[in-house]
PDB file of C-alpha atoms in Angstrom:
ATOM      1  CA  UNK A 773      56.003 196.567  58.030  1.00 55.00           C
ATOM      2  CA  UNK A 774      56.101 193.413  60.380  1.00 57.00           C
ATOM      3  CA  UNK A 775      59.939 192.207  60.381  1.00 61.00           C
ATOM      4  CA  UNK A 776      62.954 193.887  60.275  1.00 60.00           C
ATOM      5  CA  UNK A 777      66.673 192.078  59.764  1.00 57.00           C
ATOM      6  CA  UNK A 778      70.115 193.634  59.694  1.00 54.00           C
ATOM      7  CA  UNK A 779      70.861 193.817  55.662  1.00 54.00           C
ATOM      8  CA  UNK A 780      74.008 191.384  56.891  1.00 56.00           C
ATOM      9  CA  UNK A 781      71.970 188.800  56.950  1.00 57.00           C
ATOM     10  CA  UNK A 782      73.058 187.941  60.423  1.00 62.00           C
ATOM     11  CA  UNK A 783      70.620 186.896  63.377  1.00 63.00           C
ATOM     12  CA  UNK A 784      67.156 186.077  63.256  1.00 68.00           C
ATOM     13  CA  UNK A 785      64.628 188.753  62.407  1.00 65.00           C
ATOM     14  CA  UNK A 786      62.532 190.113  64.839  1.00 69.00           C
ATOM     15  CA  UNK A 787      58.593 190.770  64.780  1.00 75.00           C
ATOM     16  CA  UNK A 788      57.492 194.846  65.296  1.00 78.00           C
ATOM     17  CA  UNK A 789      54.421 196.838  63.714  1.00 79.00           C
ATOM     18  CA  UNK A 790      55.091 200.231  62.586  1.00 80.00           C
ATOM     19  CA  UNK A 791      53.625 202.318  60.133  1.00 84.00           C
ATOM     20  CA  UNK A 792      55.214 202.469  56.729  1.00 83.00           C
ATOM     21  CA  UNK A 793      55.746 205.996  56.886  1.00 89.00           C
ATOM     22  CA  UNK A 794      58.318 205.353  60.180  1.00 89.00           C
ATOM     23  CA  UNK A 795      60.151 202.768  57.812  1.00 85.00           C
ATOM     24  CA  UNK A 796      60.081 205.672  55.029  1.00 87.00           C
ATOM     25  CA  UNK A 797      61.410 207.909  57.345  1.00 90.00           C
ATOM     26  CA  UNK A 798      64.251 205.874  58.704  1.00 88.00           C
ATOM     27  CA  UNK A 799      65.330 204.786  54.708  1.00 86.00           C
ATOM     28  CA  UNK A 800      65.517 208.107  53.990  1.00 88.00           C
ATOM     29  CA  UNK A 801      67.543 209.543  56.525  1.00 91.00           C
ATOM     30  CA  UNK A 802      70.294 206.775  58.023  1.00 87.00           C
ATOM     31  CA  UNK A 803      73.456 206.974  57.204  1.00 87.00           C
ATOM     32  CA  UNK A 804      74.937 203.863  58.405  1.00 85.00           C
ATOM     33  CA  UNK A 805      76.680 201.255  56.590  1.00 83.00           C
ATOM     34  CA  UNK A 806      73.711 198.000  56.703  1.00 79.00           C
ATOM     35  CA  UNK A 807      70.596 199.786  57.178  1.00 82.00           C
ATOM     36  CA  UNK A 808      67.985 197.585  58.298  1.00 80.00           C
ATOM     37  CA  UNK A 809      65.340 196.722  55.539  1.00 79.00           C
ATOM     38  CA  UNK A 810      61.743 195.135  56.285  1.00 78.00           C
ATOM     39  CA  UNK A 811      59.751 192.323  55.038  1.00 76.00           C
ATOM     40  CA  UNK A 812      56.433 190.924  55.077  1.00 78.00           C
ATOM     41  CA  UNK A 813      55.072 187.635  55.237  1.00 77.00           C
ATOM     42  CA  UNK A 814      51.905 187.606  57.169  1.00 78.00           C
ATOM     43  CA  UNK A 815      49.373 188.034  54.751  1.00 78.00           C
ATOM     44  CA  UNK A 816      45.845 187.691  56.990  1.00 79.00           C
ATOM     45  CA  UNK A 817      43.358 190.325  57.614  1.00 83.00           C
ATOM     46  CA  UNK A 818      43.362 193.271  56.353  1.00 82.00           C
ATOM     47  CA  UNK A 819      46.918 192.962  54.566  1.00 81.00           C
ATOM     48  CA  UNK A 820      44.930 189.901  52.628  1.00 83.00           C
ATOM     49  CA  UNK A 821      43.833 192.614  50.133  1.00 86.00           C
ATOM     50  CA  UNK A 822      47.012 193.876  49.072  1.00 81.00           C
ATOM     51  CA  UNK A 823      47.661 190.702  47.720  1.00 80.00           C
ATOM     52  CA  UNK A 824      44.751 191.232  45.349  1.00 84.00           C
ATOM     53  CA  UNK A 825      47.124 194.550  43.629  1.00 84.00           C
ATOM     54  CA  UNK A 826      49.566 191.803  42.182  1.00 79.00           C
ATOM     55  CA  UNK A 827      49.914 188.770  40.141  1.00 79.00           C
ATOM     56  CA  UNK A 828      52.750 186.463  38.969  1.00 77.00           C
ATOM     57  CA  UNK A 829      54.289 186.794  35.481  1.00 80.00           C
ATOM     58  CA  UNK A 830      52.154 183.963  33.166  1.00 84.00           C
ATOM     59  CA  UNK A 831      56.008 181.684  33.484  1.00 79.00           C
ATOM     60  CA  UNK A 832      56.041 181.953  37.365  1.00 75.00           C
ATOM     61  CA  UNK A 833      51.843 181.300  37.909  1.00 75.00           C
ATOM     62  CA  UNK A 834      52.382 177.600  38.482  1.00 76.00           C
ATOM     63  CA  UNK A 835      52.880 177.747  42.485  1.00 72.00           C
ATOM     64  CA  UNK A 836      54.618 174.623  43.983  1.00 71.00           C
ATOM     65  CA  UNK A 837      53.050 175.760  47.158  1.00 70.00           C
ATOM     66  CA  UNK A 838      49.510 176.206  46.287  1.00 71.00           C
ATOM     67  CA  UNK A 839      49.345 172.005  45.038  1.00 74.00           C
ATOM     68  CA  UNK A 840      48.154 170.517  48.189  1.00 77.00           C
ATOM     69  CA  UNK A 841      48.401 171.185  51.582  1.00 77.00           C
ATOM     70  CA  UNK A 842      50.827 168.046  52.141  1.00 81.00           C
ATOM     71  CA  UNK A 843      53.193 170.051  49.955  1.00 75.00           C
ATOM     72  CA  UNK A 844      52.449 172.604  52.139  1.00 70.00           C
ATOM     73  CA  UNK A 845      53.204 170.630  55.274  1.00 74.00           C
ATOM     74  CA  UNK A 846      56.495 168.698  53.425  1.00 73.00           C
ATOM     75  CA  UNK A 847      57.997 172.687  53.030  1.00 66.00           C
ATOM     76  CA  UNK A 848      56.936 174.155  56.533  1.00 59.00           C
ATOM     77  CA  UNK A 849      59.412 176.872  57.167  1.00 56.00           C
ATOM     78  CA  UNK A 850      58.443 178.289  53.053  1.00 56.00           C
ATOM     79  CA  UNK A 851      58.469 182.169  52.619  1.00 59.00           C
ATOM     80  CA  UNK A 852      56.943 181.993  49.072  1.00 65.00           C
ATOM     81  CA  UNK A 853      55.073 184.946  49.488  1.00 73.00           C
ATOM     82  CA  UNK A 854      56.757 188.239  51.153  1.00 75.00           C
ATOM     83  CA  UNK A 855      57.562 191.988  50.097  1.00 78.00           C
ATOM     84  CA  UNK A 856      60.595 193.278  50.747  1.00 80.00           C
ATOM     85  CA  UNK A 857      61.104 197.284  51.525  1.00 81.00           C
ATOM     86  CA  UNK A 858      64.978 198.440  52.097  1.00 83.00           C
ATOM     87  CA  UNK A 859      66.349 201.836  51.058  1.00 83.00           C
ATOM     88  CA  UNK A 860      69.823 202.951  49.753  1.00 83.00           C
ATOM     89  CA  UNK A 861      72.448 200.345  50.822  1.00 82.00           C
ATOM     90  CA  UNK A 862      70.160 197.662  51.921  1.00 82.00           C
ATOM     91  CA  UNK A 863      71.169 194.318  50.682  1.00 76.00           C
ATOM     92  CA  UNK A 864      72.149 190.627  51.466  1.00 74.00           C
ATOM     93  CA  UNK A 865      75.250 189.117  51.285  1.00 72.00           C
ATOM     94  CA  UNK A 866      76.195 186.193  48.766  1.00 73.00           C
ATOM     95  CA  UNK A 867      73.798 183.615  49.211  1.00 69.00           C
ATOM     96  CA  UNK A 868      72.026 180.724  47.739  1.00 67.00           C
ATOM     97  CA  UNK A 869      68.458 180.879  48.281  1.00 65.00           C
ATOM     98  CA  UNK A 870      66.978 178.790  51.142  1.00 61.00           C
ATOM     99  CA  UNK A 871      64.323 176.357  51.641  1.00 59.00           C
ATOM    100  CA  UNK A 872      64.189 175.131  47.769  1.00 60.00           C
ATOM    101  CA  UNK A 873      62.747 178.439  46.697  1.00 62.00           C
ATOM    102  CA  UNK A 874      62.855 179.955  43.154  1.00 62.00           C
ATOM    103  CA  UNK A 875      61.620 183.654  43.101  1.00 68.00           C
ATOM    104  CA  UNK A 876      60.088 186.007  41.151  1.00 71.00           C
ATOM    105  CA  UNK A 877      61.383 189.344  41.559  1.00 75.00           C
ATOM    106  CA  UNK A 878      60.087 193.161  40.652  1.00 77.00           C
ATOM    107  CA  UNK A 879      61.367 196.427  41.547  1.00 79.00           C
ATOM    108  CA  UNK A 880      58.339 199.145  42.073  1.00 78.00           C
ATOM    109  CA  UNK A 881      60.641 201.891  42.108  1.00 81.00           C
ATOM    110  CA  UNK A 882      64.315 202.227  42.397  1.00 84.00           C
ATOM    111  CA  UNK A 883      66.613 199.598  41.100  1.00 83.00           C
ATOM    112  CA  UNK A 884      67.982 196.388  42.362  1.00 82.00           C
ATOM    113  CA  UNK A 885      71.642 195.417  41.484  1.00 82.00           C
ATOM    114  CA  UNK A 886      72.641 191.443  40.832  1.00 81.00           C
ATOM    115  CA  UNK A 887      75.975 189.738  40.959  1.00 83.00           C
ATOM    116  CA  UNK A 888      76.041 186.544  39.559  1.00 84.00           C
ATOM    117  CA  UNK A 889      78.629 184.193  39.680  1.00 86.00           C
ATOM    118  CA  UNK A 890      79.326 180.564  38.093  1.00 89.00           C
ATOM    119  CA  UNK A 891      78.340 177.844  39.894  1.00 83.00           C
ATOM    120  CA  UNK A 892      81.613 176.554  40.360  1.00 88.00           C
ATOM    121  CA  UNK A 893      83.131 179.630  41.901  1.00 86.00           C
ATOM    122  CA  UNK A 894      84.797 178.927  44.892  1.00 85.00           C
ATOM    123  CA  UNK A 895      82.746 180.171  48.400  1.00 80.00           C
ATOM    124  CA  UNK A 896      86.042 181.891  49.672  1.00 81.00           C
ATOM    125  CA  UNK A 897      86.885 183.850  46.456  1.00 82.00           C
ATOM    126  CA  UNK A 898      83.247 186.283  46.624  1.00 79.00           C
ATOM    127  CA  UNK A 899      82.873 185.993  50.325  1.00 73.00           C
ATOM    128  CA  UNK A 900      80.164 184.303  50.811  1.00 66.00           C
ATOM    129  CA  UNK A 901      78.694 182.195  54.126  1.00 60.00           C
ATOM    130  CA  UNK A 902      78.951 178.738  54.371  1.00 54.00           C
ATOM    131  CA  UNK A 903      76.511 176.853  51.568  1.00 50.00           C
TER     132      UNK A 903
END
Protein backbone atom coordinates (compact mmCIF):
# COMPACT_ATOMS: atom_id res chain seq x y z
CA UNK A 1 0.00 0.00 0.00
CA UNK A 2 1.79 3.29 -1.19
CA UNK A 3 -1.06 6.14 -1.12
CA UNK A 4 -3.74 6.75 0.97
CA UNK A 5 -6.71 9.59 0.25
CA UNK A 6 -9.69 10.53 2.37
CA UNK A 7 -12.72 8.48 0.52
CA UNK A 8 -14.11 12.38 0.10
CA UNK A 9 -12.09 12.81 -2.46
CA UNK A 10 -10.74 15.96 -0.95
CA UNK A 11 -6.90 16.95 -0.82
CA UNK A 12 -4.13 15.45 -2.47
CA UNK A 13 -3.03 11.97 -1.49
CA UNK A 14 -0.12 11.42 0.36
CA UNK A 15 2.85 8.82 -0.21
CA UNK A 16 3.43 6.10 3.00
CA UNK A 17 4.61 2.29 2.90
CA UNK A 18 2.91 0.00 5.15
CA UNK A 19 2.29 -3.49 5.07
CA UNK A 20 -1.02 -4.69 3.76
CA UNK A 21 -1.86 -6.39 6.79
CA UNK A 22 -1.82 -2.65 8.77
CA UNK A 23 -4.30 -1.49 5.92
CA UNK A 24 -6.34 -4.88 6.68
CA UNK A 25 -6.32 -4.11 10.08
CA UNK A 26 -7.45 -0.53 9.97
CA UNK A 27 -10.53 -1.63 7.21
CA UNK A 28 -11.59 -3.91 9.50
CA UNK A 29 -11.88 -2.15 12.57
CA UNK A 30 -12.75 1.89 11.93
CA UNK A 31 -15.76 3.04 12.49
CA UNK A 32 -15.75 6.41 11.08
CA UNK A 33 -17.83 7.85 8.49
CA UNK A 34 -14.95 8.20 5.17
CA UNK A 35 -12.47 5.69 6.01
CA UNK A 36 -9.42 6.20 4.17
CA UNK A 37 -8.87 3.63 1.27
CA UNK A 38 -5.36 3.01 -0.55
CA UNK A 39 -4.12 2.84 -3.99
CA UNK A 40 -1.28 1.85 -5.97
CA UNK A 41 0.36 3.13 -8.86
CA UNK A 42 4.02 2.52 -8.68
CA UNK A 43 4.50 -0.55 -10.34
CA UNK A 44 8.67 -1.00 -10.34
CA UNK A 45 10.62 -3.57 -8.58
CA UNK A 46 9.43 -6.04 -6.93
CA UNK A 47 5.61 -4.94 -7.19
CA UNK A 48 6.46 -5.36 -11.21
CA UNK A 49 5.43 -9.04 -10.72
CA UNK A 50 2.11 -8.64 -9.44
CA UNK A 51 1.25 -7.20 -12.53
CA UNK A 52 2.05 -10.51 -14.18
CA UNK A 53 -1.34 -12.17 -11.85
CA UNK A 54 -3.73 -10.03 -14.17
CA UNK A 55 -4.78 -9.24 -17.59
CA UNK A 56 -7.38 -6.99 -19.30
CA UNK A 57 -10.73 -8.38 -20.53
CA UNK A 58 -10.02 -9.24 -24.62
CA UNK A 59 -12.53 -5.57 -25.22
CA UNK A 60 -10.27 -3.44 -22.87
CA UNK A 61 -6.55 -5.07 -24.22
CA UNK A 62 -6.09 -2.24 -26.70
CA UNK A 63 -4.11 0.29 -24.26
CA UNK A 64 -4.12 3.98 -25.45
CA UNK A 65 -1.15 4.30 -23.24
CA UNK A 66 1.05 1.56 -24.31
CA UNK A 67 1.04 3.22 -28.37
CA UNK A 68 4.08 5.28 -28.15
CA UNK A 69 5.82 7.01 -25.70
CA UNK A 70 4.71 10.54 -27.23
CA UNK A 71 1.24 9.39 -26.20
CA UNK A 72 2.76 8.74 -23.18
CA UNK A 73 4.33 12.17 -22.83
CA UNK A 74 0.92 14.05 -24.49
CA UNK A 75 -1.08 12.29 -21.14
CA UNK A 76 1.63 12.89 -18.35
CA UNK A 77 -0.33 13.03 -15.18
CA UNK A 78 -2.24 9.24 -16.56
CA UNK A 79 -3.08 6.71 -13.71
CA UNK A 80 -3.98 3.89 -16.20
CA UNK A 81 -2.69 1.35 -14.14
CA UNK A 82 -3.50 1.31 -10.16
CA UNK A 83 -5.31 -1.07 -7.55
CA UNK A 84 -7.50 0.23 -5.35
CA UNK A 85 -8.02 -1.40 -1.61
CA UNK A 86 -10.89 0.40 0.66
CA UNK A 87 -13.09 -1.46 3.15
CA UNK A 88 -16.77 -0.96 4.25
CA UNK A 89 -17.82 2.67 3.48
CA UNK A 90 -14.97 3.63 1.33
CA UNK A 91 -16.02 5.44 -1.72
CA UNK A 92 -15.78 8.62 -3.96
CA UNK A 93 -18.11 11.13 -4.42
CA UNK A 94 -19.94 11.91 -7.87
CA UNK A 95 -17.41 12.36 -10.31
CA UNK A 96 -16.47 12.22 -13.89
CA UNK A 97 -13.36 10.47 -14.43
CA UNK A 98 -10.18 12.56 -14.92
CA UNK A 99 -7.43 12.82 -17.29
CA UNK A 100 -9.47 11.20 -20.41
CA UNK A 101 -9.46 7.82 -18.76
CA UNK A 102 -11.88 4.91 -19.46
CA UNK A 103 -11.48 2.01 -16.89
CA UNK A 104 -11.78 -1.38 -16.50
CA UNK A 105 -13.05 -2.39 -13.28
CA UNK A 106 -13.13 -5.90 -11.10
CA UNK A 107 -14.07 -6.60 -7.68
CA UNK A 108 -11.77 -9.57 -6.05
CA UNK A 109 -13.96 -9.90 -3.23
CA UNK A 110 -16.73 -7.89 -1.82
CA UNK A 111 -18.94 -5.82 -4.00
CA UNK A 112 -18.79 -2.43 -5.48
CA UNK A 113 -22.06 -0.34 -5.75
CA UNK A 114 -22.65 2.18 -8.99
CA UNK A 115 -24.96 5.12 -9.38
CA UNK A 116 -25.38 6.22 -12.66
CA UNK A 117 -27.00 9.12 -13.76
CA UNK A 118 -27.97 10.72 -17.32
CA UNK A 119 -25.72 12.83 -18.76
CA UNK A 120 -27.83 15.69 -18.65
CA UNK A 121 -28.55 15.61 -14.96
CA UNK A 122 -27.97 18.70 -13.44
CA UNK A 123 -24.44 18.89 -11.08
CA UNK A 124 -26.52 20.44 -8.14
CA UNK A 125 -29.40 17.87 -8.12
CA UNK A 126 -26.79 14.51 -7.07
CA UNK A 127 -24.23 16.64 -5.38
CA UNK A 128 -21.56 16.42 -7.18
CA UNK A 129 -18.11 18.79 -7.44
CA UNK A 130 -17.67 21.12 -9.98
CA UNK A 131 -17.15 19.24 -13.66
Amino acid sequence: VTEMAAGHGFGKPYRVELPIRSYVGYSTSNQVDWPFYSWERKWDGARRTILEDFTAPKAFADDLYDTTEETREFLPLSCHLFVLIGGQRTGSNVHQDPKWSSAWNTVLCGRKRWVLFPPSTPPELIGALGD
